[in-house]
């Protein structure tokens, strides 16, 4: 008998690595266009004080920041190599998943397109945050499950357990994804694969990886829960289902919606998608859970690449003519490129402001602060050098005998992180703050004077024998309004020791 011809669509061997490399290069080309993102400065501070946990995140991002600063020093482009590589990895993994689901070269390229250029994924590949690695880890979990279904190699449960454990060390939301994935497996025929000792070993591995962090949280009174509660009460904008749905549209681009819905339909209803139905249910359960928890819209984003992969396979089977496939890719690239400046700083700041106004698109608002001319994700990449320079100038003007006994206090971790990372070369001492993990690092040695960044003189008068205005940070139209034109005070003669005052300065949010 003659063997049956292989009807699996062919994928050019260099397509996936080429797409991944192009994505990483795109990010590195513009990595230095603005400045450090607020959270990056905080993560650098955490990386200088490695621990098994932090008030507001697990430890992996601190390790990543420490690695980046050790390898690249103060190079902003070097610091952002890791998120650029993660973005390239997401593109490769999404395309690979499309291939695993039966797609050819067109499906691989189509799936990779939103994975590379969706607005939120562009930003997550630009700045080094926990979100840089979250879509990669979730998509890796989905890929391993597909491999497990296709091969029934039960040892893959161990790989899935490792991914879940590492994902929990990156961001706790991996727990939501893992729980929904487990429920999806339990409710579909895939549950036949649960009867395996390798599943038990995978669960034990995940638990072993995350156990030190759980013990850290327990030892410190579960500060993450306090932070989440405070965020809902005082910081985050009130949840509205309509805003949550609009957020999906904007953060992933309107062109991603039909592809995502097609992919979800493939997993839930198509006969070819039946073996992988657990992934469709995972998305449905996760969507419902996040709505119930009144979560931010972007918390769902890491679950979309698996839908892109499935949707691309369906579109490939529907569009057989090369001319139609080429038209879809060309229009897709053009459509995504039109919104690229919204989350990747390809334009100078003033050009971006004009471009945003021309489009009439306003960035999503997740916090209750007033906003300026830039969306928050861009505003938080401005003003740090100016802040540090102003503080350093005020600090150096102090008489040497006073300067030697003066500490720095900042109102939030962005300010404190900037003073710590960028101020070292200017001779500034370590910053102190009551914000998030800076509070746990404590007040340090008792100072005689404190240079306070931001605040009101009336608030300092009950605490200091004298509160003197030393100057202000120069006005900057690009920063968040609450970071603009900040006053700098010298608080002399504390009426209460800083160590006694410290518990009152704590704010987790």
GROMACS .gro file of C-alpha atoms in nm:
model
  509
    1UNK     CA    1   0.000   0.000   0.000
    2UNK     CA    2   0.115   0.350  -0.075
    3UNK     CA    3   0.137   0.577   0.232
    4UNK     CA    4  -0.117   0.854   0.254
    5UNK     CA    5   0.008   1.193   0.151
    6UNK     CA    6   0.081   1.435   0.432
    7UNK     CA    7  -0.187   1.703   0.404
    8UNK     CA    8  -0.059   1.911   0.696
    9UNK     CA    9   0.006   2.267   0.573
   10UNK     CA   10   0.371   2.355   0.545
   11UNK     CA   11   0.535   2.628   0.749
   12UNK     CA   12   0.856   2.790   0.622
   13UNK     CA   13   1.127   2.692   0.872
   14UNK     CA   14   1.249   3.047   0.931
   15UNK     CA   15   0.904   3.204   0.965
   16UNK     CA   16   0.862   3.171   1.341
   17UNK     CA   17   1.216   3.270   1.441
   18UNK     CA   18   1.201   3.555   1.191
   19UNK     CA   19   0.877   3.693   1.334
   20UNK     CA   20   1.007   3.658   1.690
   21UNK     CA   21   1.334   3.833   1.606
   22UNK     CA   22   1.157   4.115   1.423
   23UNK     CA   23   0.932   4.171   1.724
   24UNK     CA   24   1.223   4.187   1.967
   25UNK     CA   25   1.417   4.424   1.739
   26UNK     CA   26   1.114   4.651   1.704
   27UNK     CA   27   1.100   4.692   2.081
   28UNK     CA   28   1.472   4.749   2.122
   29UNK     CA   29   1.474   5.018   1.853
   30UNK     CA   30   1.243   5.234   2.066
   31UNK     CA   31   1.337   5.115   2.414
   32UNK     CA   32   1.514   5.442   2.496
   33UNK     CA   33   1.269   5.687   2.333
   34UNK     CA   34   1.121   5.816   2.661
   35UNK     CA   35   1.250   5.717   3.005
   36UNK     CA   36   1.212   5.464   3.283
   37UNK     CA   37   0.856   5.362   3.359
   38UNK     CA   38   0.750   5.433   3.719
   39UNK     CA   39   0.716   5.065   3.811
   40UNK     CA   40   1.053   4.981   3.657
   41UNK     CA   41   1.224   5.214   3.903
   42UNK     CA   42   1.047   5.042   4.191
   43UNK     CA   43   1.137   4.697   4.061
   44UNK     CA   44   1.501   4.803   4.037
   45UNK     CA   45   1.485   4.901   4.404
   46UNK     CA   46   1.335   4.560   4.486
   47UNK     CA   47   1.607   4.393   4.281
   48UNK     CA   48   1.872   4.558   4.495
   49UNK     CA   49   1.708   4.398   4.801
   50UNK     CA   50   1.620   4.047   4.687
   51UNK     CA   51   1.369   3.862   4.899
   52UNK     CA   52   1.115   3.579   4.868
   53UNK     CA   53   0.830   3.826   4.849
   54UNK     CA   54   0.722   4.187   4.839
   55UNK     CA   55   0.415   4.375   4.951
   56UNK     CA   56   0.278   4.405   4.599
   57UNK     CA   57   0.432   4.125   4.392
   58UNK     CA   58   0.607   3.789   4.401
   59UNK     CA   59   0.987   3.785   4.370
   60UNK     CA   60   1.052   3.703   4.003
   61UNK     CA   61   1.032   4.061   3.872
   62UNK     CA   62   1.291   4.170   4.129
   63UNK     CA   63   1.522   3.892   4.010
   64UNK     CA   64   1.467   3.996   3.647
   65UNK     CA   65   1.543   4.360   3.732
   66UNK     CA   66   1.855   4.261   3.924
   67UNK     CA   67   1.972   4.054   3.627
   68UNK     CA   68   1.907   4.340   3.385
   69UNK     CA   69   2.091   4.601   3.592
   70UNK     CA   70   2.380   4.362   3.659
   71UNK     CA   71   2.425   4.291   3.289
   72UNK     CA   72   2.354   4.636   3.146
   73UNK     CA   73   2.401   4.888   3.427
   74UNK     CA   74   2.216   5.212   3.361
   75UNK     CA   75   2.149   5.141   2.993
   76UNK     CA   76   1.774   5.179   2.944
   77UNK     CA   77   1.784   4.979   2.622
   78UNK     CA   78   1.976   4.703   2.799
   79UNK     CA   79   1.733   4.707   3.088
   80UNK     CA   80   1.451   4.638   2.843
   81UNK     CA   81   1.613   4.346   2.664
   82UNK     CA   82   1.418   4.097   2.877
   83UNK     CA   83   1.068   4.230   2.792
   84UNK     CA   84   1.171   4.253   2.426
   85UNK     CA   85   1.277   3.888   2.433
   86UNK     CA   86   0.954   3.794   2.610
   87UNK     CA   87   0.756   3.974   2.339
   88UNK     CA   88   0.944   3.781   2.071
   89UNK     CA   89   0.887   3.460   2.264
   90UNK     CA   90   0.513   3.527   2.280
   91UNK     CA   91   0.499   3.571   1.904
   92UNK     CA   92   0.692   3.248   1.846
   93UNK     CA   93   0.480   3.054   2.094
   94UNK     CA   94   0.149   3.184   1.954
   95UNK     CA   95   0.255   3.092   1.602
   96UNK     CA   96   0.375   2.753   1.723
   97UNK     CA   97   0.040   2.691   1.891
   98UNK     CA   98  -0.136   2.771   1.563
   99UNK     CA   99   0.092   2.520   1.396
  100UNK     CA  100   0.008   2.260   1.661
  101UNK     CA  101  -0.362   2.315   1.597
  102UNK     CA  102  -0.316   2.232   1.230
  103UNK     CA  103  -0.228   2.568   1.078
  104UNK     CA  104   0.017   2.641   0.801
  105UNK     CA  105   0.231   2.942   0.724
  106UNK     CA  106  -0.060   3.181   0.679
  107UNK     CA  107  -0.217   3.077   1.011
  108UNK     CA  108   0.117   3.117   1.187
  109UNK     CA  109   0.161   3.467   1.050
  110UNK     CA  110  -0.196   3.569   1.119
  111UNK     CA  111  -0.182   3.446   1.479
  112UNK     CA  112   0.152   3.618   1.534
  113UNK     CA  113   0.022   3.954   1.409
  114UNK     CA  114  -0.191   4.052   1.710
  115UNK     CA  115   0.048   3.875   1.948
  116UNK     CA  116   0.316   4.114   1.824
  117UNK     CA  117   0.122   4.435   1.757
  118UNK     CA  118  -0.188   4.443   1.977
  119UNK     CA  119  -0.159   4.769   2.175
  120UNK     CA  120  -0.132   4.611   2.519
  121UNK     CA  121   0.125   4.352   2.410
  122UNK     CA  122   0.331   4.630   2.255
  123UNK     CA  123   0.352   4.809   2.587
  124UNK     CA  124   0.417   4.489   2.780
  125UNK     CA  125   0.713   4.421   2.552
  126UNK     CA  126   0.840   4.774   2.602
  127UNK     CA  127   0.866   4.808   2.981
  128UNK     CA  128   1.007   4.552   3.223
  129UNK     CA  129   0.711   4.458   3.441
  130UNK     CA  130   0.542   4.140   3.559
  131UNK     CA  131   0.306   4.175   3.263
  132UNK     CA  132   0.600   4.133   3.025
  133UNK     CA  133   0.617   3.763   3.107
  134UNK     CA  134   0.255   3.683   3.194
  135UNK     CA  135   0.118   3.628   2.837
  136UNK     CA  136   0.422   3.414   2.754
  137UNK     CA  137   0.365   3.191   3.057
  138UNK     CA  138  -0.011   3.155   3.005
  139UNK     CA  139   0.034   3.073   2.637
  140UNK     CA  140   0.305   2.822   2.726
  141UNK     CA  141   0.056   2.650   2.959
  142UNK     CA  142  -0.202   2.631   2.678
  143UNK     CA  143   0.061   2.492   2.440
  144UNK     CA  144   0.168   2.223   2.686
  145UNK     CA  145  -0.195   2.120   2.733
  146UNK     CA  146  -0.238   2.089   2.356
  147UNK     CA  147   0.078   1.877   2.341
  148UNK     CA  148  -0.052   1.665   2.626
  149UNK     CA  149  -0.379   1.602   2.446
  150UNK     CA  150  -0.206   1.522   2.117
  151UNK     CA  151   0.068   1.297   2.251
  152UNK     CA  152  -0.074   1.171   2.583
  153UNK     CA  153   0.277   1.198   2.725
  154UNK     CA  154   0.181   1.228   3.088
  155UNK     CA  155   0.521   1.363   3.186
  156UNK     CA  156   0.407   1.692   3.036
  157UNK     CA  157   0.208   1.746   3.357
  158UNK     CA  158   0.545   1.812   3.517
  159UNK     CA  159   0.620   2.084   3.263
  160UNK     CA  160   0.277   2.235   3.320
  161UNK     CA  161   0.337   2.233   3.695
  162UNK     CA  162   0.670   2.408   3.648
  163UNK     CA  163   0.508   2.676   3.431
  164UNK     CA  164   0.233   2.736   3.685
  165UNK     CA  165   0.486   2.758   3.968
  166UNK     CA  166   0.707   3.003   3.782
  167UNK     CA  167   0.397   3.196   3.674
  168UNK     CA  168   0.288   3.232   4.036
  169UNK     CA  169   0.634   3.363   4.124
  170UNK     CA  170   0.585   3.619   3.847
  171UNK     CA  171   0.226   3.729   3.918
  172UNK     CA  172  -0.046   3.586   4.139
  173UNK     CA  173  -0.305   3.602   3.859
  174UNK     CA  174  -0.152   3.280   3.727
  175UNK     CA  175  -0.355   3.118   4.004
  176UNK     CA  176  -0.678   3.233   3.838
  177UNK     CA  177  -0.567   3.097   3.502
  178UNK     CA  178  -0.455   2.765   3.649
  179UNK     CA  179  -0.780   2.722   3.842
  180UNK     CA  180  -0.992   2.795   3.533
  181UNK     CA  181  -0.775   2.566   3.321
  182UNK     CA  182  -0.812   2.287   3.575
  183UNK     CA  183  -1.188   2.329   3.581
  184UNK     CA  184  -1.197   2.328   3.201
  185UNK     CA  185  -1.002   2.002   3.191
  186UNK     CA  186  -1.229   1.847   3.455
  187UNK     CA  187  -1.544   1.930   3.256
  188UNK     CA  188  -1.423   1.794   2.922
  189UNK     CA  189  -1.304   1.457   2.792
  190UNK     CA  190  -0.948   1.575   2.861
  191UNK     CA  191  -1.009   1.468   3.221
  192UNK     CA  192  -0.905   1.117   3.119
  193UNK     CA  193  -0.547   1.249   3.138
  194UNK     CA  194  -0.586   1.340   3.505
  195UNK     CA  195  -0.532   0.983   3.622
  196UNK     CA  196  -0.156   1.009   3.630
  197UNK     CA  197   0.114   1.022   3.894
  198UNK     CA  198   0.280   1.287   3.679
  199UNK     CA  199  -0.010   1.520   3.749
  200UNK     CA  200   0.051   1.476   4.121
  201UNK     CA  201   0.420   1.545   4.071
  202UNK     CA  202   0.338   1.851   3.862
  203UNK     CA  203   0.112   1.990   4.136
  204UNK     CA  204   0.378   1.920   4.398
  205UNK     CA  205   0.639   2.096   4.185
  206UNK     CA  206   0.420   2.405   4.146
  207UNK     CA  207   0.355   2.409   4.521
  208UNK     CA  208   0.724   2.367   4.601
  209UNK     CA  209   0.818   2.656   4.374
  210UNK     CA  210   0.567   2.899   4.523
  211UNK     CA  211   0.587   2.782   4.887
  212UNK     CA  212   0.866   3.022   4.996
  213UNK     CA  213   0.663   3.316   4.868
  214UNK     CA  214   0.346   3.193   5.041
  215UNK     CA  215   0.540   3.159   5.367
  216UNK     CA  216   0.676   3.512   5.319
  217UNK     CA  217   0.326   3.653   5.271
  218UNK     CA  218   0.201   3.463   5.576
  219UNK     CA  219   0.492   3.583   5.789
  220UNK     CA  220   0.420   3.945   5.694
  221UNK     CA  221   0.044   3.929   5.752
  222UNK     CA  222  -0.065   3.886   5.386
  223UNK     CA  223   0.012   4.244   5.279
  224UNK     CA  224  -0.099   4.167   4.922
  225UNK     CA  225  -0.458   4.131   5.042
  226UNK     CA  226  -0.441   4.467   5.217
  227UNK     CA  227  -0.299   4.625   4.904
  228UNK     CA  228  -0.573   4.481   4.681
  229UNK     CA  229  -0.843   4.600   4.919
  230UNK     CA  230  -0.697   4.952   4.935
  231UNK     CA  231  -0.668   4.962   4.557
  232UNK     CA  232  -1.037   4.886   4.514
  233UNK     CA  233  -1.138   5.141   4.778
  234UNK     CA  234  -0.909   5.434   4.704
  235UNK     CA  235  -0.707   5.399   4.382
  236UNK     CA  236  -0.875   5.208   4.101
  237UNK     CA  237  -1.156   5.356   3.896
  238UNK     CA  238  -1.496   5.199   3.981
  239UNK     CA  239  -1.569   4.885   3.781
  240UNK     CA  240  -1.818   4.912   3.497
  241UNK     CA  241  -1.893   4.615   3.273
  242UNK     CA  242  -1.918   4.842   2.969
  243UNK     CA  243  -1.571   4.984   3.040
  244UNK     CA  244  -1.435   4.633   3.089
  245UNK     CA  245  -1.568   4.528   2.748
  246UNK     CA  246  -1.447   4.846   2.577
  247UNK     CA  247  -1.110   4.783   2.734
  248UNK     CA  248  -1.088   4.448   2.558
  249UNK     CA  249  -1.153   4.623   2.229
  250UNK     CA  250  -0.895   4.898   2.277
  251UNK     CA  251  -0.613   4.705   2.441
  252UNK     CA  252  -0.618   4.427   2.179
  253UNK     CA  253  -0.722   4.639   1.877
  254UNK     CA  254  -1.062   4.607   1.706
  255UNK     CA  255  -0.904   4.385   1.438
  256UNK     CA  256  -0.826   4.125   1.707
  257UNK     CA  257  -1.191   4.085   1.803
  258UNK     CA  258  -1.314   3.874   1.508
  259UNK     CA  259  -1.002   3.658   1.529
  260UNK     CA  260  -1.050   3.606   1.905
  261UNK     CA  261  -1.419   3.523   1.873
  262UNK     CA  262  -1.342   3.282   1.589
  263UNK     CA  263  -1.082   3.110   1.804
  264UNK     CA  264  -1.319   3.087   2.098
  265UNK     CA  265  -1.585   2.939   1.870
  266UNK     CA  266  -1.333   2.685   1.741
  267UNK     CA  267  -1.251   2.564   2.092
  268UNK     CA  268  -1.613   2.555   2.212
  269UNK     CA  269  -1.809   2.436   1.909
  270UNK     CA  270  -1.597   2.309   1.619
  271UNK     CA  271  -1.553   1.930   1.589
  272UNK     CA  272  -1.181   1.985   1.522
  273UNK     CA  273  -1.156   2.188   1.842
  274UNK     CA  274  -1.330   1.931   2.062
  275UNK     CA  275  -1.005   1.778   2.197
  276UNK     CA  276  -0.902   2.125   2.318
  277UNK     CA  277  -1.239   2.239   2.449
  278UNK     CA  278  -1.085   2.292   2.793
  279UNK     CA  279  -0.906   2.600   2.657
  280UNK     CA  280  -1.232   2.757   2.542
  281UNK     CA  281  -1.391   2.691   2.879
  282UNK     CA  282  -1.083   2.833   3.048
  283UNK     CA  283  -1.137   3.165   2.871
  284UNK     CA  284  -1.510   3.169   2.953
  285UNK     CA  285  -1.451   3.088   3.321
  286UNK     CA  286  -1.172   3.343   3.345
  287UNK     CA  287  -1.385   3.614   3.188
  288UNK     CA  288  -1.667   3.548   3.433
  289UNK     CA  289  -1.431   3.533   3.731
  290UNK     CA  290  -1.262   3.864   3.649
  291UNK     CA  291  -1.597   4.035   3.599
  292UNK     CA  292  -1.715   3.895   3.932
  293UNK     CA  293  -1.397   4.020   4.101
  294UNK     CA  294  -1.436   4.362   3.933
  295UNK     CA  295  -1.086   4.333   3.794
  296UNK     CA  296  -0.906   4.568   3.558
  297UNK     CA  297  -0.972   4.504   3.190
  298UNK     CA  298  -0.613   4.409   3.104
  299UNK     CA  299  -0.611   4.118   3.349
  300UNK     CA  300  -0.778   3.907   3.078
  301UNK     CA  301  -0.524   3.993   2.808
  302UNK     CA  302  -0.281   3.701   2.859
  303UNK     CA  303  -0.561   3.456   2.771
  304UNK     CA  304  -0.606   3.591   2.418
  305UNK     CA  305  -0.302   3.452   2.231
  306UNK     CA  306  -0.442   3.097   2.246
  307UNK     CA  307  -0.759   3.234   2.083
  308UNK     CA  308  -0.551   3.410   1.817
  309UNK     CA  309  -0.386   3.079   1.732
  310UNK     CA  310  -0.713   2.888   1.701
  311UNK     CA  311  -0.886   3.168   1.511
  312UNK     CA  312  -0.600   3.189   1.262
  313UNK     CA  313  -0.633   2.819   1.183
  314UNK     CA  314  -1.004   2.863   1.106
  315UNK     CA  315  -0.941   3.167   0.886
  316UNK     CA  316  -0.670   2.981   0.697
  317UNK     CA  317  -0.910   2.698   0.617
  318UNK     CA  318  -1.175   2.947   0.505
  319UNK     CA  319  -0.945   3.160   0.289
  320UNK     CA  320  -0.778   2.932   0.037
  321UNK     CA  321  -0.682   3.183  -0.231
  322UNK     CA  322  -0.337   3.343  -0.184
  323UNK     CA  323  -0.462   3.684  -0.292
  324UNK     CA  324  -0.719   3.693  -0.011
  325UNK     CA  325  -0.466   3.575   0.243
  326UNK     CA  326  -0.222   3.843   0.134
  327UNK     CA  327  -0.494   4.108   0.154
  328UNK     CA  328  -0.583   4.004   0.510
  329UNK     CA  329  -0.220   4.023   0.623
  330UNK     CA  330  -0.153   4.357   0.454
  331UNK     CA  331  -0.469   4.516   0.593
  332UNK     CA  332  -0.395   4.365   0.933
  333UNK     CA  333  -0.043   4.503   0.947
  334UNK     CA  334  -0.167   4.847   0.837
  335UNK     CA  335  -0.449   4.847   1.090
  336UNK     CA  336  -0.229   4.745   1.380
  337UNK     CA  337   0.046   4.984   1.276
  338UNK     CA  338  -0.200   5.275   1.292
  339UNK     CA  339  -0.237   5.224   1.668
  340UNK     CA  340   0.123   5.129   1.740
  341UNK     CA  341   0.217   5.482   1.859
  342UNK     CA  342  -0.048   5.456   2.132
  343UNK     CA  343   0.158   5.209   2.335
  344UNK     CA  344   0.504   5.191   2.177
  345UNK     CA  345   0.690   5.525   2.171
  346UNK     CA  346   0.772   5.528   1.800
  347UNK     CA  347   0.696   5.902   1.785
  348UNK     CA  348   0.854   6.198   1.966
  349UNK     CA  349   0.628   6.306   2.248
  350UNK     CA  350   0.485   6.621   2.087
  351UNK     CA  351   0.420   6.434   1.762
  352UNK     CA  352   0.245   6.162   1.959
  353UNK     CA  353   0.019   6.415   2.133
  354UNK     CA  354  -0.087   6.558   1.797
  355UNK     CA  355  -0.136   6.207   1.656
  356UNK     CA  356  -0.351   6.100   1.949
  357UNK     CA  357  -0.568   6.409   1.912
  358UNK     CA  358  -0.606   6.344   1.539
  359UNK     CA  359  -0.722   5.988   1.609
  360UNK     CA  360  -0.954   6.103   1.887
  361UNK     CA  361  -0.857   5.807   2.105
  362UNK     CA  362  -0.810   5.855   2.476
  363UNK     CA  363  -0.604   5.606   2.674
  364UNK     CA  364  -0.774   5.382   2.927
  365UNK     CA  365  -0.805   5.521   3.279
  366UNK     CA  366  -0.752   5.267   3.554
  367UNK     CA  367  -0.687   5.506   3.844
  368UNK     CA  368  -0.874   5.797   4.000
  369UNK     CA  369  -0.599   6.054   3.950
  370UNK     CA  370  -0.628   6.352   3.718
  371UNK     CA  371  -0.461   6.298   3.380
  372UNK     CA  372  -0.252   6.533   3.172
  373UNK     CA  373  -0.173   6.554   2.802
  374UNK     CA  374  -0.026   6.202   2.795
  375UNK     CA  375  -0.190   5.871   2.887
  376UNK     CA  376  -0.062   5.736   3.217
  377UNK     CA  377   0.164   5.467   3.069
  378UNK     CA  378   0.357   5.741   2.885
  379UNK     CA  379   0.334   6.010   3.153
  380UNK     CA  380   0.496   5.767   3.397
  381UNK     CA  381   0.802   5.757   3.169
  382UNK     CA  382   0.868   6.129   3.207
  383UNK     CA  383   1.004   6.362   3.469
  384UNK     CA  384   1.226   6.131   3.673
  385UNK     CA  385   1.559   6.282   3.567
  386UNK     CA  386   1.423   6.631   3.639
  387UNK     CA  387   1.298   6.521   3.981
  388UNK     CA  388   1.633   6.370   4.075
  389UNK     CA  389   1.826   6.673   3.949
  390UNK     CA  390   1.607   6.913   4.150
  391UNK     CA  391   1.642   6.707   4.468
  392UNK     CA  392   2.017   6.671   4.417
  393UNK     CA  393   2.055   7.046   4.368
  394UNK     CA  394   1.856   7.121   4.685
  395UNK     CA  395   2.049   6.856   4.878
  396UNK     CA  396   2.390   6.983   4.767
  397UNK     CA  397   2.299   7.341   4.864
  398UNK     CA  398   2.266   7.236   5.226
  399UNK     CA  399   2.563   7.311   5.452
  400UNK     CA  400   2.786   7.002   5.476
  401UNK     CA  401   2.717   6.951   5.848
  402UNK     CA  402   2.340   6.952   5.781
  403UNK     CA  403   2.364   6.749   5.463
  404UNK     CA  404   2.547   6.472   5.647
  405UNK     CA  405   2.252   6.432   5.885
  406UNK     CA  406   1.972   6.464   5.625
  407UNK     CA  407   1.758   6.179   5.495
  408UNK     CA  408   1.535   6.175   5.186
  409UNK     CA  409   1.163   6.096   5.205
  410UNK     CA  410   0.942   6.042   4.899
  411UNK     CA  411   0.565   6.006   4.885
  412UNK     CA  412   0.552   5.709   4.648
  413UNK     CA  413   0.769   5.429   4.517
  414UNK     CA  414   0.817   5.596   4.178
  415UNK     CA  415   0.981   5.899   4.337
  416UNK     CA  416   1.179   5.685   4.581
  417UNK     CA  417   1.290   5.444   4.308
  418UNK     CA  418   1.406   5.732   4.088
  419UNK     CA  419   1.603   5.888   4.372
  420UNK     CA  420   1.764   5.555   4.454
  421UNK     CA  421   1.855   5.448   4.100
  422UNK     CA  422   1.922   5.779   3.926
  423UNK     CA  423   2.034   5.977   4.230
  424UNK     CA  424   2.325   5.759   4.334
  425UNK     CA  425   2.553   5.918   4.075
  426UNK     CA  426   2.452   6.262   4.207
  427UNK     CA  427   2.552   6.182   4.564
  428UNK     CA  428   2.204   6.134   4.707
  429UNK     CA  429   2.151   5.907   5.006
  430UNK     CA  430   1.897   5.617   4.989
  431UNK     CA  431   1.536   5.730   4.976
  432UNK     CA  432   1.273   5.635   5.231
  433UNK     CA  433   0.899   5.607   5.180
  434UNK     CA  434   0.591   5.459   5.338
  435UNK     CA  435   0.460   5.335   5.004
  436UNK     CA  436   0.429   4.959   4.953
  437UNK     CA  437   0.752   4.767   5.015
  438UNK     CA  438   0.950   5.081   5.091
  439UNK     CA  439   0.755   5.081   5.418
  440UNK     CA  440   0.893   4.739   5.512
  441UNK     CA  441   1.246   4.854   5.440
  442UNK     CA  442   1.192   5.081   5.737
  443UNK     CA  443   1.291   5.432   5.846
  444UNK     CA  444   1.663   5.363   5.867
  445UNK     CA  445   1.886   5.550   6.107
  446UNK     CA  446   1.726   5.838   6.291
  447UNK     CA  447   1.800   6.161   6.099
  448UNK     CA  448   1.812   6.517   6.230
  449UNK     CA  449   1.674   6.658   5.906
  450UNK     CA  450   1.455   6.516   5.630
  451UNK     CA  451   1.435   6.645   5.275
  452UNK     CA  452   1.072   6.575   5.189
  453UNK     CA  453   0.963   6.542   4.827
  454UNK     CA  454   0.607   6.668   4.774
  455UNK     CA  455   0.348   6.734   5.044
  456UNK     CA  456   0.214   7.042   5.216
  457UNK     CA  457   0.387   7.268   5.467
  458UNK     CA  458   0.077   7.249   5.689
  459UNK     CA  459   0.117   6.872   5.711
  460UNK     CA  460   0.481   6.903   5.818
  461UNK     CA  461   0.441   7.173   6.080
  462UNK     CA  462   0.300   6.938   6.348
  463UNK     CA  463   0.594   6.703   6.289
  464UNK     CA  464   0.888   6.944   6.251
  465UNK     CA  465   1.012   7.235   6.451
  466UNK     CA  466   1.082   7.403   6.120
  467UNK     CA  467   0.966   7.325   5.766
  468UNK     CA  468   1.156   7.522   5.502
  469UNK     CA  469   1.070   7.528   5.133
  470UNK     CA  470   1.396   7.455   4.948
  471UNK     CA  471   1.256   7.479   4.596
  472UNK     CA  472   1.041   7.297   4.345
  473UNK     CA  473   1.083   7.043   4.073
  474UNK     CA  474   1.053   7.234   3.743
  475UNK     CA  475   0.709   7.216   3.578
  476UNK     CA  476   0.672   6.942   3.320
  477UNK     CA  477   0.358   6.915   3.104
  478UNK     CA  478   0.423   6.549   3.024
  479UNK     CA  479   0.411   6.400   3.374
  480UNK     CA  480   0.105   6.294   3.568
  481UNK     CA  481  -0.043   6.611   3.726
  482UNK     CA  482   0.019   6.486   4.080
  483UNK     CA  483   0.392   6.463   3.995
  484UNK     CA  484   0.417   6.813   3.848
  485UNK     CA  485   0.597   7.110   4.006
  486UNK     CA  486   0.656   6.925   4.333
  487UNK     CA  487   0.771   7.123   4.637
  488UNK     CA  488   1.084   7.021   4.825
  489UNK     CA  489   1.090   7.082   5.200
  490UNK     CA  490   1.357   7.054   5.464
  491UNK     CA  491   1.201   6.925   5.784
  492UNK     CA  492   1.430   7.005   6.078
  493UNK     CA  493   1.396   6.904   6.440
  494UNK     CA  494   1.148   6.617   6.435
  495UNK     CA  495   0.902   6.650   6.722
  496UNK     CA  496   0.849   6.273   6.710
  497UNK     CA  497   1.125   6.022   6.629
  498UNK     CA  498   1.094   5.891   6.275
  499UNK     CA  499   1.087   5.533   6.404
  500UNK     CA  500   0.783   5.621   6.616
  501UNK     CA  501   0.620   5.809   6.331
  502UNK     CA  502   0.686   5.536   6.074
  503UNK     CA  503   0.368   5.323   6.121
  504UNK     CA  504   0.158   5.630   6.039
  505UNK     CA  505   0.337   5.669   5.705
  506UNK     CA  506   0.243   5.323   5.576
  507UNK     CA  507   0.023   5.311   5.269
  508UNK     CA  508  -0.024   4.999   5.061
  509UNK     CA  509  -0.192   5.059   4.724
   0.00000   0.00000   0.00000
